[in-house]
mmCIF file with all atom_site columns, N, CA and C in Angstrom:
data_model
loop_
_atom_site.group_PDB
_atom_site.id
_atom_site.type_symbol
_atom_site.label_atom_id
_atom_site.label_alt_id
_atom_site.label_comp_id
_atom_site.label_asym_id
_atom_site.label_entity_id
_atom_site.label_seq_id
_atom_site.pdbx_PDB_ins_code
_atom_site.Cartn_x
_atom_site.Cartn_y
_atom_site.Cartn_z
_atom_site.occupancy
_atom_site.B_iso_or_equiv
_atom_site.pdbx_formal_charge
_atom_site.auth_seq_id
_atom_site.auth_comp_id
_atom_site.auth_asym_id
_atom_site.auth_atom_id
_atom_site.pdbx_PDB_model_num
ATOM 1   N N  . MET A 1 1  ? -35.902 5.952  -8.232  1.00 46.00 ? 1  MET A N  1
ATOM 2   C CA . MET A 1 1  ? -35.124 5.004  -8.638  1.00 46.00 ? 1  MET A CA 1
ATOM 3   C C  . MET A 1 1  ? -33.819 5.897  -8.690  1.00 46.00 ? 1  MET A C  1
ATOM 4   N N  . SER A 1 2  ? -32.635 4.809  -8.158  1.00 53.00 ? 2  SER A N  1
ATOM 5   C CA . SER A 1 2  ? -31.357 5.861  -7.903  1.00 53.00 ? 2  SER A CA 1
ATOM 6   C C  . SER A 1 2  ? -30.639 5.172  -9.374  1.00 53.00 ? 2  SER A C  1
ATOM 7   N N  . ASP A 1 3  ? -29.761 6.197  -9.765  1.00 60.00 ? 3  ASP A N  1
ATOM 8   C CA . ASP A 1 3  ? -28.362 6.060  -10.720 1.00 60.00 ? 3  ASP A CA 1
ATOM 9   C C  . ASP A 1 3  ? -27.271 5.423  -10.294 1.00 60.00 ? 3  ASP A C  1
ATOM 10  N N  . THR A 1 4  ? -26.995 4.293  -10.414 1.00 64.00 ? 4  THR A N  1
ATOM 11  C CA . THR A 1 4  ? -25.633 3.718  -9.901  1.00 64.00 ? 4  THR A CA 1
ATOM 12  C C  . THR A 1 4  ? -25.082 3.580  -10.733 1.00 64.00 ? 4  THR A C  1
ATOM 13  N N  . ARG A 1 5  ? -23.314 3.529  -10.413 1.00 71.00 ? 5  ARG A N  1
ATOM 14  C CA . ARG A 1 5  ? -22.354 3.577  -11.528 1.00 71.00 ? 5  ARG A CA 1
ATOM 15  C C  . ARG A 1 5  ? -21.596 2.527  -10.837 1.00 71.00 ? 5  ARG A C  1
ATOM 16  N N  . GLU A 1 6  ? -20.742 1.538  -11.527 1.00 85.00 ? 6  GLU A N  1
ATOM 17  C CA . GLU A 1 6  ? -19.658 0.702  -10.943 1.00 85.00 ? 6  GLU A CA 1
ATOM 18  C C  . GLU A 1 6  ? -18.689 1.509  -10.994 1.00 85.00 ? 6  GLU A C  1
ATOM 19  N N  . LEU A 1 7  ? -17.652 1.337  -9.898  1.00 87.00 ? 7  LEU A N  1
ATOM 20  C CA . LEU A 1 7  ? -16.269 1.928  -9.875  1.00 87.00 ? 7  LEU A CA 1
ATOM 21  C C  . LEU A 1 7  ? -15.330 1.639  -10.753 1.00 87.00 ? 7  LEU A C  1
ATOM 22  N N  . LEU A 1 8  ? -15.225 0.034  -10.656 1.00 89.00 ? 8  LEU A N  1
ATOM 23  C CA . LEU A 1 8  ? -14.347 -0.180 -11.686 1.00 89.00 ? 8  LEU A CA 1
ATOM 24  C C  . LEU A 1 8  ? -14.254 0.428  -13.218 1.00 89.00 ? 8  LEU A C  1
ATOM 25  N N  . PRO A 1 9  ? -15.494 0.159  -13.742 1.00 91.00 ? 9  PRO A N  1
ATOM 26  C CA . PRO A 1 9  ? -15.101 1.082  -15.138 1.00 91.00 ? 9  PRO A CA 1
ATOM 27  C C  . PRO A 1 9  ? -14.839 2.251  -15.002 1.00 91.00 ? 9  PRO A C  1
ATOM 28  N N  . VAL A 1 10 ? -15.131 3.074  -14.381 1.00 90.00 ? 10 VAL A N  1
ATOM 29  C CA . VAL A 1 10 ? -15.315 4.378  -14.218 1.00 90.00 ? 10 VAL A CA 1
ATOM 30  C C  . VAL A 1 10 ? -13.122 4.740  -13.805 1.00 90.00 ? 10 VAL A C  1
ATOM 31  N N  . LEU A 1 11 ? -12.804 4.009  -12.773 1.00 90.00 ? 11 LEU A N  1
ATOM 32  C CA . LEU A 1 11 ? -11.374 3.996  -12.582 1.00 90.00 ? 11 LEU A CA 1
ATOM 33  C C  . LEU A 1 11 ? -10.603 3.379  -13.523 1.00 90.00 ? 11 LEU A C  1
ATOM 34  N N  . LEU A 1 12 ? -10.878 2.568  -14.425 1.00 91.00 ? 12 LEU A N  1
ATOM 35  C CA . LEU A 1 12 ? -10.154 1.894  -15.487 1.00 91.00 ? 12 LEU A CA 1
ATOM 36  C C  . LEU A 1 12 ? -10.156 3.030  -16.654 1.00 91.00 ? 12 LEU A C  1
ATOM 37  N N  . SER A 1 13 ? -11.445 3.628  -17.001 1.00 92.00 ? 13 SER A N  1
ATOM 38  C CA . SER A 1 13 ? -11.582 4.826  -17.736 1.00 92.00 ? 13 SER A CA 1
ATOM 39  C C  . SER A 1 13 ? -10.591 6.077  -17.545 1.00 92.00 ? 13 SER A C  1
ATOM 40  N N  . GLU A 1 14 ? -10.144 6.287  -16.183 1.00 91.00 ? 14 GLU A N  1
ATOM 41  C CA . GLU A 1 14 ? -9.455  7.552  -15.984 1.00 91.00 ? 14 GLU A CA 1
ATOM 42  C C  . GLU A 1 14 ? -8.283  7.051  -15.898 1.00 91.00 ? 14 GLU A C  1
ATOM 43  N N  . LYS A 1 15 ? -8.044  5.814  -15.520 1.00 90.00 ? 15 LYS A N  1
ATOM 44  C CA . LYS A 1 15 ? -6.600  5.293  -15.758 1.00 90.00 ? 15 LYS A CA 1
ATOM 45  C C  . LYS A 1 15 ? -5.917  5.174  -17.384 1.00 90.00 ? 15 LYS A C  1
ATOM 46  N N  . SER A 1 16 ? -6.765  4.859  -18.130 1.00 93.00 ? 16 SER A N  1
ATOM 47  C CA . SER A 1 16 ? -6.517  5.009  -19.576 1.00 93.00 ? 16 SER A CA 1
ATOM 48  C C  . SER A 1 16 ? -6.239  6.214  -20.104 1.00 93.00 ? 16 SER A C  1
ATOM 49  N N  . ARG A 1 17 ? -7.240  7.193  -19.423 1.00 93.00 ? 17 ARG A N  1
ATOM 50  C CA . ARG A 1 17 ? -7.374  8.580  -20.207 1.00 93.00 ? 17 ARG A CA 1
ATOM 51  C C  . ARG A 1 17 ? -6.128  9.314  -19.386 1.00 93.00 ? 17 ARG A C  1
ATOM 52  N N  . LYS A 1 18 ? -5.607  8.712  -18.501 1.00 85.00 ? 18 LYS A N  1
ATOM 53  C CA . LYS A 1 18 ? -4.777  9.704  -17.686 1.00 85.00 ? 18 LYS A CA 1
ATOM 54  C C  . LYS A 1 18 ? -5.337  10.772 -16.873 1.00 85.00 ? 18 LYS A C  1
ATOM 55  N N  . ILE A 1 19 ? -6.261  11.248 -16.426 1.00 85.00 ? 19 ILE A N  1
ATOM 56  C CA . ILE A 1 19 ? -6.942  12.055 -16.265 1.00 85.00 ? 19 ILE A CA 1
ATOM 57  C C  . ILE A 1 19 ? -6.214  12.645 -14.683 1.00 85.00 ? 19 ILE A C  1
ATOM 58  N N  . LYS A 1 20 ? -5.787  13.775 -14.913 1.00 82.00 ? 20 LYS A N  1
ATOM 59  C CA . LYS A 1 20 ? -5.379  14.472 -13.793 1.00 82.00 ? 20 LYS A CA 1
ATOM 60  C C  . LYS A 1 20 ? -6.281  15.094 -12.771 1.00 82.00 ? 20 LYS A C  1
ATOM 61  N N  . GLY A 1 21 ? -5.980  14.714 -11.216 1.00 86.00 ? 21 GLY A N  1
ATOM 62  C CA . GLY A 1 21 ? -7.386  14.982 -10.310 1.00 86.00 ? 21 GLY A CA 1
ATOM 63  C C  . GLY A 1 21 ? -8.455  14.077 -10.573 1.00 86.00 ? 21 GLY A C  1
ATOM 64  N N  . SER A 1 22 ? -8.208  12.886 -11.055 1.00 91.00 ? 22 SER A N  1
ATOM 65  C CA . SER A 1 22 ? -9.394  11.936 -10.979 1.00 91.00 ? 22 SER A CA 1
ATOM 66  C C  . SER A 1 22 ? -9.466  10.981 -9.754  1.00 91.00 ? 22 SER A C  1
ATOM 67  N N  . ILE A 1 23 ? -10.544 10.655 -9.761  1.00 92.00 ? 23 ILE A N  1
ATOM 68  C CA . ILE A 1 23 ? -10.678 9.646  -8.552  1.00 92.00 ? 23 ILE A CA 1
ATOM 69  C C  . ILE A 1 23 ? -9.680  8.654  -8.268  1.00 92.00 ? 23 ILE A C  1
ATOM 70  N N  . TYR A 1 24 ? -9.220  8.025  -9.581  1.00 93.00 ? 24 TYR A N  1
ATOM 71  C CA . TYR A 1 24 ? -8.016  7.132  -9.534  1.00 93.00 ? 24 TYR A CA 1
ATOM 72  C C  . TYR A 1 24 ? -6.625  7.969  -9.344  1.00 93.00 ? 24 TYR A C  1
ATOM 73  N N  . ASN A 1 25 ? -6.427  8.803  -9.856  1.00 92.00 ? 25 ASN A N  1
ATOM 74  C CA . ASN A 1 25 ? -5.297  9.711  -9.584  1.00 92.00 ? 25 ASN A CA 1
ATOM 75  C C  . ASN A 1 25 ? -5.090  9.819  -8.066  1.00 92.00 ? 25 ASN A C  1
ATOM 76  N N  . ARG A 1 26 ? -6.282  10.394 -7.033  1.00 93.00 ? 26 ARG A N  1
ATOM 77  C CA . ARG A 1 26 ? -6.353  10.747 -5.981  1.00 93.00 ? 26 ARG A CA 1
ATOM 78  C C  . ARG A 1 26 ? -5.960  9.241  -5.330  1.00 93.00 ? 26 ARG A C  1
ATOM 79  N N  . MET A 1 27 ? -6.706  8.154  -5.579  1.00 93.00 ? 27 MET A N  1
ATOM 80  C CA . MET A 1 27 ? -6.697  7.080  -4.913  1.00 93.00 ? 27 MET A CA 1
ATOM 81  C C  . MET A 1 27 ? -4.773  6.506  -4.970  1.00 93.00 ? 27 MET A C  1
ATOM 82  N N  . GLN A 1 28 ? -4.350  6.623  -5.920  1.00 93.00 ? 28 GLN A N  1
ATOM 83  C CA . GLN A 1 28 ? -3.239  6.009  -6.204  1.00 93.00 ? 28 GLN A CA 1
ATOM 84  C C  . GLN A 1 28 ? -2.273  6.923  -5.259  1.00 93.00 ? 28 GLN A C  1
ATOM 85  N N  . VAL A 1 29 ? -2.102  8.290  -5.483  1.00 94.00 ? 29 VAL A N  1
ATOM 86  C CA . VAL A 1 29 ? -1.482  9.121  -4.361  1.00 94.00 ? 29 VAL A CA 1
ATOM 87  C C  . VAL A 1 29 ? -1.474  8.784  -3.075  1.00 94.00 ? 29 VAL A C  1
ATOM 88  N N  . ASP A 1 30 ? -2.767  8.567  -2.784  1.00 96.00 ? 30 ASP A N  1
ATOM 89  C CA . ASP A 1 30 ? -2.854  8.375  -1.335  1.00 96.00 ? 30 ASP A CA 1
ATOM 90  C C  . ASP A 1 30 ? -2.748  7.372  -0.967  1.00 96.00 ? 30 ASP A C  1
ATOM 91  N N  . PHE A 1 31 ? -2.909  6.048  -1.612  1.00 95.00 ? 31 PHE A N  1
ATOM 92  C CA . PHE A 1 31 ? -2.448  4.923  -1.268  1.00 95.00 ? 31 PHE A CA 1
ATOM 93  C C  . PHE A 1 31 ? -0.804  4.724  -1.003  1.00 95.00 ? 31 PHE A C  1
ATOM 94  N N  . ALA A 1 32 ? -0.213  5.540  -1.860  1.00 95.00 ? 32 ALA A N  1
ATOM 95  C CA . ALA A 1 32 ? 1.153   5.353  -2.005  1.00 95.00 ? 32 ALA A CA 1
ATOM 96  C C  . ALA A 1 32 ? 1.696   6.066  -0.649  1.00 95.00 ? 32 ALA A C  1
ATOM 97  N N  . TYR A 1 33 ? 1.160   7.269  -0.636  1.00 96.00 ? 33 TYR A N  1
ATOM 98  C CA . TYR A 1 33 ? 1.610   8.548  0.391   1.00 96.00 ? 33 TYR A CA 1
ATOM 99  C C  . TYR A 1 33 ? 1.403   7.542  1.956   1.00 96.00 ? 33 TYR A C  1
ATOM 100 N N  . ASN A 1 34 ? 0.143   7.098  2.331   1.00 96.00 ? 34 ASN A N  1
ATOM 101 C CA . ASN A 1 34 ? 0.079   6.276  3.596   1.00 96.00 ? 34 ASN A CA 1
ATOM 102 C C  . ASN A 1 34 ? 0.934   4.970  3.755   1.00 96.00 ? 34 ASN A C  1
ATOM 103 N N  . SER A 1 35 ? 1.081   4.087  2.932   1.00 94.00 ? 35 SER A N  1
ATOM 104 C CA . SER A 1 35 ? 1.788   2.858  2.583   1.00 94.00 ? 35 SER A CA 1
ATOM 105 C C  . SER A 1 35 ? 2.985   3.513  2.701   1.00 94.00 ? 35 SER A C  1
ATOM 106 N N  . ASN A 1 36 ? 3.716   4.283  2.378   1.00 93.00 ? 36 ASN A N  1
ATOM 107 C CA . ASN A 1 36 ? 5.131   4.466  2.577   1.00 93.00 ? 36 ASN A CA 1
ATOM 108 C C  . ASN A 1 36 ? 5.369   5.551  3.696   1.00 93.00 ? 36 ASN A C  1
ATOM 109 N N  . HIS A 1 37 ? 4.176   6.432  3.913   1.00 94.00 ? 37 HIS A N  1
ATOM 110 C CA . HIS A 1 37 ? 4.551   6.882  5.326   1.00 94.00 ? 37 HIS A CA 1
ATOM 111 C C  . HIS A 1 37 ? 4.487   5.677  6.492   1.00 94.00 ? 37 HIS A C  1
ATOM 112 N N  . ILE A 1 38 ? 3.632   4.739  6.415   1.00 94.00 ? 38 ILE A N  1
ATOM 113 C CA . ILE A 1 38 ? 3.804   3.755  7.478   1.00 94.00 ? 38 ILE A CA 1
ATOM 114 C C  . ILE A 1 38 ? 5.414   2.924  7.435   1.00 94.00 ? 38 ILE A C  1
ATOM 115 N N  . GLU A 1 39 ? 5.982   2.863  6.492   1.00 92.00 ? 39 GLU A N  1
ATOM 116 C CA . GLU A 1 39 ? 7.461   2.323  6.081   1.00 92.00 ? 39 GLU A CA 1
ATOM 117 C C  . GLU A 1 39 ? 8.337   3.026  6.582   1.00 92.00 ? 39 GLU A C  1
ATOM 118 N N  . GLY A 1 40 ? 7.991   4.392  6.813   1.00 93.00 ? 40 GLY A N  1
ATOM 119 C CA . GLY A 1 40 ? 8.855   5.449  7.344   1.00 93.00 ? 40 GLY A CA 1
ATOM 120 C C  . GLY A 1 40 ? 9.092   6.522  6.325   1.00 93.00 ? 40 GLY A C  1
ATOM 121 N N  . SER A 1 41 ? 8.645   6.703  5.154   1.00 94.00 ? 41 SER A N  1
ATOM 122 C CA . SER A 1 41 ? 8.890   7.701  4.074   1.00 94.00 ? 41 SER A CA 1
ATOM 123 C C  . SER A 1 41 ? 9.144   9.011  4.887   1.00 94.00 ? 41 SER A C  1
ATOM 124 N N  . ARG A 1 42 ? 9.794   9.825  4.309   1.00 93.00 ? 42 ARG A N  1
ATOM 125 C CA . ARG A 1 42 ? 9.678   11.432 4.785   1.00 93.00 ? 42 ARG A CA 1
ATOM 126 C C  . ARG A 1 42 ? 9.045   11.983 3.771   1.00 93.00 ? 42 ARG A C  1
ATOM 127 N N  . LEU A 1 43 ? 8.335   11.643 2.724   1.00 95.00 ? 43 LEU A N  1
ATOM 128 C CA . LEU A 1 43 ? 8.005   12.373 1.766   1.00 95.00 ? 43 LEU A CA 1
ATOM 129 C C  . LEU A 1 43 ? 6.627   13.224 2.105   1.00 95.00 ? 43 LEU A C  1
ATOM 130 N N  . THR A 1 44 ? 6.750   14.436 1.674   1.00 94.00 ? 44 THR A N  1
ATOM 131 C CA . THR A 1 44 ? 5.004   14.620 2.122   1.00 94.00 ? 44 THR A CA 1
ATOM 132 C C  . THR A 1 44 ? 3.823   14.679 1.163   1.00 94.00 ? 44 THR A C  1
ATOM 133 N N  . HIS A 1 45 ? 2.944   14.516 1.201   1.00 95.00 ? 45 HIS A N  1
ATOM 134 C CA . HIS A 1 45 ? 1.836   14.169 0.228   1.00 95.00 ? 45 HIS A CA 1
ATOM 135 C C  . HIS A 1 45 ? 1.799   14.872 -1.181  1.00 95.00 ? 45 HIS A C  1
ATOM 136 N N  . ASP A 1 46 ? 2.223   16.035 -0.953  1.00 93.00 ? 46 ASP A N  1
ATOM 137 C CA . ASP A 1 46 ? 2.190   16.615 -2.310  1.00 93.00 ? 46 ASP A CA 1
ATOM 138 C C  . ASP A 1 46 ? 3.714   16.297 -3.067  1.00 93.00 ? 46 ASP A C  1
ATOM 139 N N  . GLN A 1 47 ? 4.621   15.817 -2.340  1.00 93.00 ? 47 GLN A N  1
ATOM 140 C CA . GLN A 1 47 ? 6.099   15.286 -3.069  1.00 93.00 ? 47 GLN A CA 1
ATOM 141 C C  . GLN A 1 47 ? 5.542   14.044 -3.656  1.00 93.00 ? 47 GLN A C  1
ATOM 142 N N  . THR A 1 48 ? 4.540   13.154 -2.942  1.00 94.00 ? 48 THR A N  1
ATOM 143 C CA . THR A 1 48 ? 4.429   11.880 -3.600  1.00 94.00 ? 48 THR A CA 1
ATOM 144 C C  . THR A 1 48 ? 3.507   12.172 -4.793  1.00 94.00 ? 48 THR A C  1
ATOM 145 N N  . ARG A 1 49 ? 2.655   13.186 -4.510  1.00 92.00 ? 49 ARG A N  1
ATOM 146 C CA . ARG A 1 49 ? 1.919   13.438 -6.016  1.00 92.00 ? 49 ARG A CA 1
ATOM 147 C C  . ARG A 1 49 ? 2.621   13.980 -6.941  1.00 92.00 ? 49 ARG A C  1
ATOM 148 N N  . TYR A 1 50 ? 3.652   14.797 -6.933  1.00 91.00 ? 50 TYR A N  1
ATOM 149 C CA . TYR A 1 50 ? 4.237   15.247 -7.682  1.00 91.00 ? 50 TYR A CA 1
ATOM 150 C C  . TYR A 1 50 ? 5.134   14.219 -8.452  1.00 91.00 ? 50 TYR A C  1
ATOM 151 N N  . ILE A 1 51 ? 5.533   13.300 -7.829  1.00 92.00 ? 51 ILE A N  1
ATOM 152 C CA . ILE A 1 51 ? 6.256   11.921 -8.458  1.00 92.00 ? 51 ILE A CA 1
ATOM 153 C C  . ILE A 1 51 ? 5.459   11.218 -8.948  1.00 92.00 ? 51 ILE A C  1
ATOM 154 N N  . TYR A 1 52 ? 4.035   10.951 -8.600  1.00 90.00 ? 52 TYR A N  1
ATOM 155 C CA . TYR A 1 52 ? 3.037   10.217 -9.602  1.00 90.00 ? 52 TYR A CA 1
ATOM 156 C C  . TYR A 1 52 ? 2.833   10.843 -10.894 1.00 90.00 ? 52 TYR A C  1
ATOM 157 N N  . GLU A 1 53 ? 2.386   12.508 -10.618 1.00 88.00 ? 53 GLU A N  1
ATOM 158 C CA . GLU A 1 53 ? 2.256   13.049 -11.841 1.00 88.00 ? 53 GLU A CA 1
ATOM 159 C C  . GLU A 1 53 ? 3.639   13.517 -12.983 1.00 88.00 ? 53 GLU A C  1
ATOM 160 N N  . THR A 1 54 ? 4.640   13.503 -12.383 1.00 88.00 ? 54 THR A N  1
ATOM 161 C CA . THR A 1 54 ? 5.289   14.059 -13.242 1.00 88.00 ? 54 THR A CA 1
ATOM 162 C C  . THR A 1 54 ? 6.833   12.974 -13.595 1.00 88.00 ? 54 THR A C  1
ATOM 163 N N  . ARG A 1 55 ? 6.680   11.951 -12.118 1.00 87.00 ? 55 ARG A N  1
ATOM 164 C CA . ARG A 1 55 ? 7.822   11.038 -12.480 1.00 87.00 ? 55 ARG A CA 1
ATOM 165 C C  . ARG A 1 55 ? 9.323   11.502 -12.246 1.00 87.00 ? 55 ARG A C  1
ATOM 166 N N  . THR A 1 56 ? 9.340   13.028 -11.671 1.00 88.00 ? 56 THR A N  1
ATOM 167 C CA . THR A 1 56 ? 10.400  13.501 -11.033 1.00 88.00 ? 56 THR A CA 1
ATOM 168 C C  . THR A 1 56 ? 9.825   14.346 -9.809  1.00 88.00 ? 56 THR A C  1
ATOM 169 N N  . ILE A 1 57 ? 10.577  14.726 -9.060  1.00 88.00 ? 57 ILE A N  1
ATOM 170 C CA . ILE A 1 57 ? 10.796  15.594 -7.650  1.00 88.00 ? 57 ILE A CA 1
ATOM 171 C C  . ILE A 1 57 ? 11.627  16.569 -7.956  1.00 88.00 ? 57 ILE A C  1
ATOM 172 N N  . ASP A 1 58 ? 10.832  17.691 -7.056  1.00 82.00 ? 58 ASP A N  1
ATOM 173 C CA . ASP A 1 58 ? 11.755  18.646 -6.723  1.00 82.00 ? 58 ASP A CA 1
ATOM 174 C C  . ASP A 1 58 ? 12.347  19.085 -5.620  1.00 82.00 ? 58 ASP A C  1
ATOM 175 N N  . GLY A 1 59 ? 13.581  19.533 -5.355  1.00 81.00 ? 59 GLY A N  1
ATOM 176 C CA . GLY A 1 59 ? 14.033  19.524 -3.960  1.00 81.00 ? 59 GLY A CA 1
ATOM 177 C C  . GLY A 1 59 ? 14.713  18.645 -3.339  1.00 81.00 ? 59 GLY A C  1
ATOM 178 N N  . THR A 1 60 ? 15.435  18.451 -1.858  1.00 86.00 ? 60 THR A N  1
ATOM 179 C CA . THR A 1 60 ? 16.022  17.779 -1.500  1.00 86.00 ? 60 THR A CA 1
ATOM 180 C C  . THR A 1 60 ? 15.062  16.619 -0.723  1.00 86.00 ? 60 THR A C  1
ATOM 181 N N  . VAL A 1 61 ? 15.109  15.501 -0.989  1.00 88.00 ? 61 VAL A N  1
ATOM 182 C CA . VAL A 1 61 ? 14.655  14.045 -0.195  1.00 88.00 ? 61 VAL A CA 1
ATOM 183 C C  . VAL A 1 61 ? 15.520  12.821 -0.137  1.00 88.00 ? 61 VAL A C  1
ATOM 184 N N  . PRO A 1 62 ? 15.286  12.121 0.343   1.00 90.00 ? 62 PRO A N  1
ATOM 185 C CA . PRO A 1 62 ? 15.741  10.760 0.733   1.00 90.00 ? 62 PRO A CA 1
ATOM 186 C C  . PRO A 1 62 ? 15.749  10.060 -0.466  1.00 90.00 ? 62 PRO A C  1
ATOM 187 N N  . VAL A 1 63 ? 16.820  9.544  -1.222  1.00 91.00 ? 63 VAL A N  1
ATOM 188 C CA . VAL A 1 63 ? 16.556  8.744  -2.391  1.00 91.00 ? 63 VAL A CA 1
ATOM 189 C C  . VAL A 1 63 ? 15.410  7.194  -2.379  1.00 91.00 ? 63 VAL A C  1
ATOM 190 N N  . ASN A 1 64 ? 15.943  7.071  -1.058  1.00 91.00 ? 64 ASN A N  1
ATOM 191 C CA . ASN A 1 64 ? 15.111  5.471  -1.250  1.00 91.00 ? 64 ASN A CA 1
ATOM 192 C C  . ASN A 1 64 ? 13.768  6.328  -0.995  1.00 91.00 ? 64 ASN A C  1
ATOM 193 N N  . ASP A 1 65 ? 13.366  7.047  -0.136  1.00 92.00 ? 65 ASP A N  1
ATOM 194 C CA . ASP A 1 65 ? 11.809  7.373  -0.443  1.00 92.00 ? 65 ASP A CA 1
ATOM 195 C C  . ASP A 1 65 ? 11.349  7.759  -1.783  1.00 92.00 ? 65 ASP A C  1
ATOM 196 N N  . VAL A 1 66 ? 12.191  8.307  -2.223  1.00 92.00 ? 66 VAL A N  1
ATOM 197 C CA . VAL A 1 66 ? 11.882  8.439  -3.981  1.00 92.00 ? 66 VAL A CA 1
ATOM 198 C C  . VAL A 1 66 ? 11.314  7.150  -4.420  1.00 92.00 ? 66 VAL A C  1
ATOM 199 N N  . PHE A 1 67 ? 12.387  6.339  -4.367  1.00 91.00 ? 67 PHE A N  1
ATOM 200 C CA . PHE A 1 67 ? 12.738  4.908  -5.244  1.00 91.00 ? 67 PHE A CA 1
ATOM 201 C C  . PHE A 1 67 ? 11.054  4.181  -4.841  1.00 91.00 ? 67 PHE A C  1
ATOM 202 N N  . GLU A 1 68 ? 11.291  4.103  -3.475  1.00 91.00 ? 68 GLU A N  1
ATOM 203 C CA . GLU A 1 68 ? 9.803   3.190  -2.861  1.00 91.00 ? 68 GLU A CA 1
ATOM 204 C C  . GLU A 1 68 ? 8.451   4.071  -3.504  1.00 91.00 ? 68 GLU A C  1
ATOM 205 N N  . ALA A 1 69 ? 7.941   5.458  -3.597  1.00 92.00 ? 69 ALA A N  1
ATOM 206 C CA . ALA A 1 69 ? 7.271   6.054  -4.117  1.00 92.00 ? 69 ALA A CA 1
ATOM 207 C C  . ALA A 1 69 ? 6.851   5.623  -5.655  1.00 92.00 ? 69 ALA A C  1
ATOM 208 N N  . ALA A 1 70 ? 8.421   5.506  -6.648  1.00 90.00 ? 70 ALA A N  1
ATOM 209 C CA . ALA A 1 70 ? 8.105   5.593  -7.835  1.00 90.00 ? 70 ALA A CA 1
ATOM 210 C C  . ALA A 1 70 ? 7.634   4.318  -8.162  1.00 90.00 ? 70 ALA A C  1
ATOM 211 N N  . ASN A 1 71 ? 8.508   3.297  -7.505  1.00 90.00 ? 71 ASN A N  1
ATOM 212 C CA . ASN A 1 71 ? 8.037   1.766  -7.439  1.00 90.00 ? 71 ASN A CA 1
ATOM 213 C C  . ASN A 1 71 ? 6.498   1.528  -7.303  1.00 90.00 ? 71 ASN A C  1
ATOM 214 N N  . HIS A 1 72 ? 6.033   2.091  -6.082  1.00 87.00 ? 72 HIS A N  1
ATOM 215 C CA . HIS A 1 72 ? 4.638   1.922  -5.789  1.00 87.00 ? 72 HIS A CA 1
ATOM 216 C C  . HIS A 1 72 ? 3.884   2.309  -7.562  1.00 87.00 ? 72 HIS A C  1
ATOM 217 N N  . PHE A 1 73 ? 4.213   3.178  -7.959  1.00 85.00 ? 73 PHE A N  1
ATOM 218 C CA . PHE A 1 73 ? 3.127   3.470  -9.177  1.00 85.00 ? 73 PHE A CA 1
ATOM 219 C C  . PHE A 1 73 ? 3.793   2.795  -10.336 1.00 85.00 ? 73 PHE A C  1
ATOM 220 N N  . ASN A 1 74 ? 4.948   2.036  -10.445 1.00 83.00 ? 74 ASN A N  1
ATOM 221 C CA . ASN A 1 74 ? 5.275   1.143  -11.503 1.00 83.00 ? 74 ASN A CA 1
ATOM 222 C C  . ASN A 1 74 ? 4.178   -0.304 -11.249 1.00 83.00 ? 74 ASN A C  1
#
């Protein structure tokens, strides 16, 4: 007998508990990075993750790229 879990309740639980390093966290960062990269963003994956986790950015990066990433998470 297999033990199956539904993904949606897991993601919603992780989102509400704001668990860093969770599946929800990883999906948000990966989706934002890839989506914005297709649109021409020059942020690295780590910079995108940093924006998601702290709502700030460290270093010199294009302002529009930061706004696009931050708006994605809102």
